[in-house]
Steps between C-alpha positions, in 0.01 A plus 500: 500500500166660600465556871194319631296709737364357822131555569310409814129422472301570816173310483236631741194331349232602255356365178838486326605212725182300458402203287147390426373158600310421183281244675372739766577837337663614827823704495779376725862609553765292326843421642694805395829312479343339191478837325749402227291195419196725458696760306789331313552832317677629813804289408541710184556821697853626566427496873556267789166491679445410864189533711368536852135444586248592764399178673210476475433737210244769583206649318591862428181611676674394822812708427610717793796689645659181637498348150652815351774469759563137398541605137730788596714281726534237226634771270733638767640157591571417134578850375872454440460160335247586228474748216124539525184380670160396364213484749212272401184632660123490469370788291231626739739674739812511283482879466498538879797265544703660222435842656589381849824334388602815312504681836639212707803445274688824563793567264401210275740473205379176338179398325210361702219406263156389613297284266218249500229380270127490440504129409694221676836394364365162392213645296525463123431873446698627797659844511737374771761376253560834328473704820759289682748460214499870411527604865814287529636654180436851631658421837809376314560813290839664547696777332868550577467227762239707682130414540277687256213495751565617857152512645192299594289437190194305397480309173172381350376431147792638299555814711739593779376762747651677800371296792371791709318649201282200420143406577294198403229601253354171373408169661409326175754595233872434463566877495433515873714800600550861406735781599259793475736785581839375382655367183553133417862404574534224240294313241534145378430436133715354227777686683530597863480880500618677815414868546816597684392861546219393733698262719570609856835671534667396823597807703709321761771237477450394861457135596157336500303558818175319578243692705210286616347688792184592312216635715173312428269749675374660180177508301346613175221757512312524172291816477160465338197724452293530818767363731369574850665647804457186718668284233794739460543542874469126555787424263727781616446421870613135481719478813814352338479702177817688406448581134234522230521509123198705398382438143327815381328617183670628186802717575474441875158643578269410787195646679549856624249487785636625830446170684700308238808723514476531879496121541809460279679782683421354843640163394823663381531689831464165682801373304331314212689548172258571213608461135293621206506304171255502212251224429568547130722251320709781352593849613628700793366645820509876436386652830472858377314429179157513666380644828378152602860376510681812619370468858704183554832677466408738780427225752808284437376233258789344304488528122532152350540646149476216243565202728312180434292369789749215541799732524315750719409251772837318503694827502290609799577174684870546418531860620286446811738217586788751499347682803541843340346816637194619305680782315785274382256226402301744286815623324626148433160374387464778245856435374588222255684216676505217245350652186147456631377855431554751220 
């Protein structure tokens, strides 16, 4: 007899849980306990499916640390009772949430798969049906009675990605996400093809720990031509600021004028953590490739390597929440924690 896996759906909100009122054209949430009526195909899966829901569901634009904690606690509370978890989430901030949960869920040894859709579940042409069904299938995969996937992932439009390697690239097409600096983990076609060599290899067999003390006092600083000293100083002198993810040009380059470097250095001396990532979709920060980037290493800027913006900012919140000294924080930030950097 085939063992039926147990999967918990965690519905936070988003288009996937919407139906269209065809008289008004307005999208509204449907009662999620009716999911099997909307998707009778779920009864054909070899899984027992349960769900918990945010009440009320939220637009993913409103997603914040408290919501990430709710997702993490739902997983922790049900961890021993389920084989895998599928988080239904709006696509706009899904990459941020998948990145955040990858850090929150320390020692995770079961699949947590984020998914959503571009069209509501009740739409005739919806992508919700395939995204949800395949996410459940992926969360159910086992070999030798052990989960095939032991990490936070994101599934969208026939592809499974590492959660903290994804970014949203398209607001109009079904292929809404990409993993610019890491391989696809699985592909759904006629057969479900899993690329085992790219899956995260768990280093520890310790029990799941949930860390939720993220520090919200962070900001993005996107460098652009002709950025002025008052603008840079204004951002870096925000009273409560503890960390900045600085998005620079190319391989990590930025203006070389004395005032620019001095302003960054002064902020670091005041205790502000500064991380350098590239604005480019693909590639690494290589601080010694050009003179324009080499100065950063000398003043204590952290090398964000090939982190996505989503992973960079959530990793910064996570490590700042650990209350580490600046040297330890820099070492840990530049070291892979959950497969987020190469």
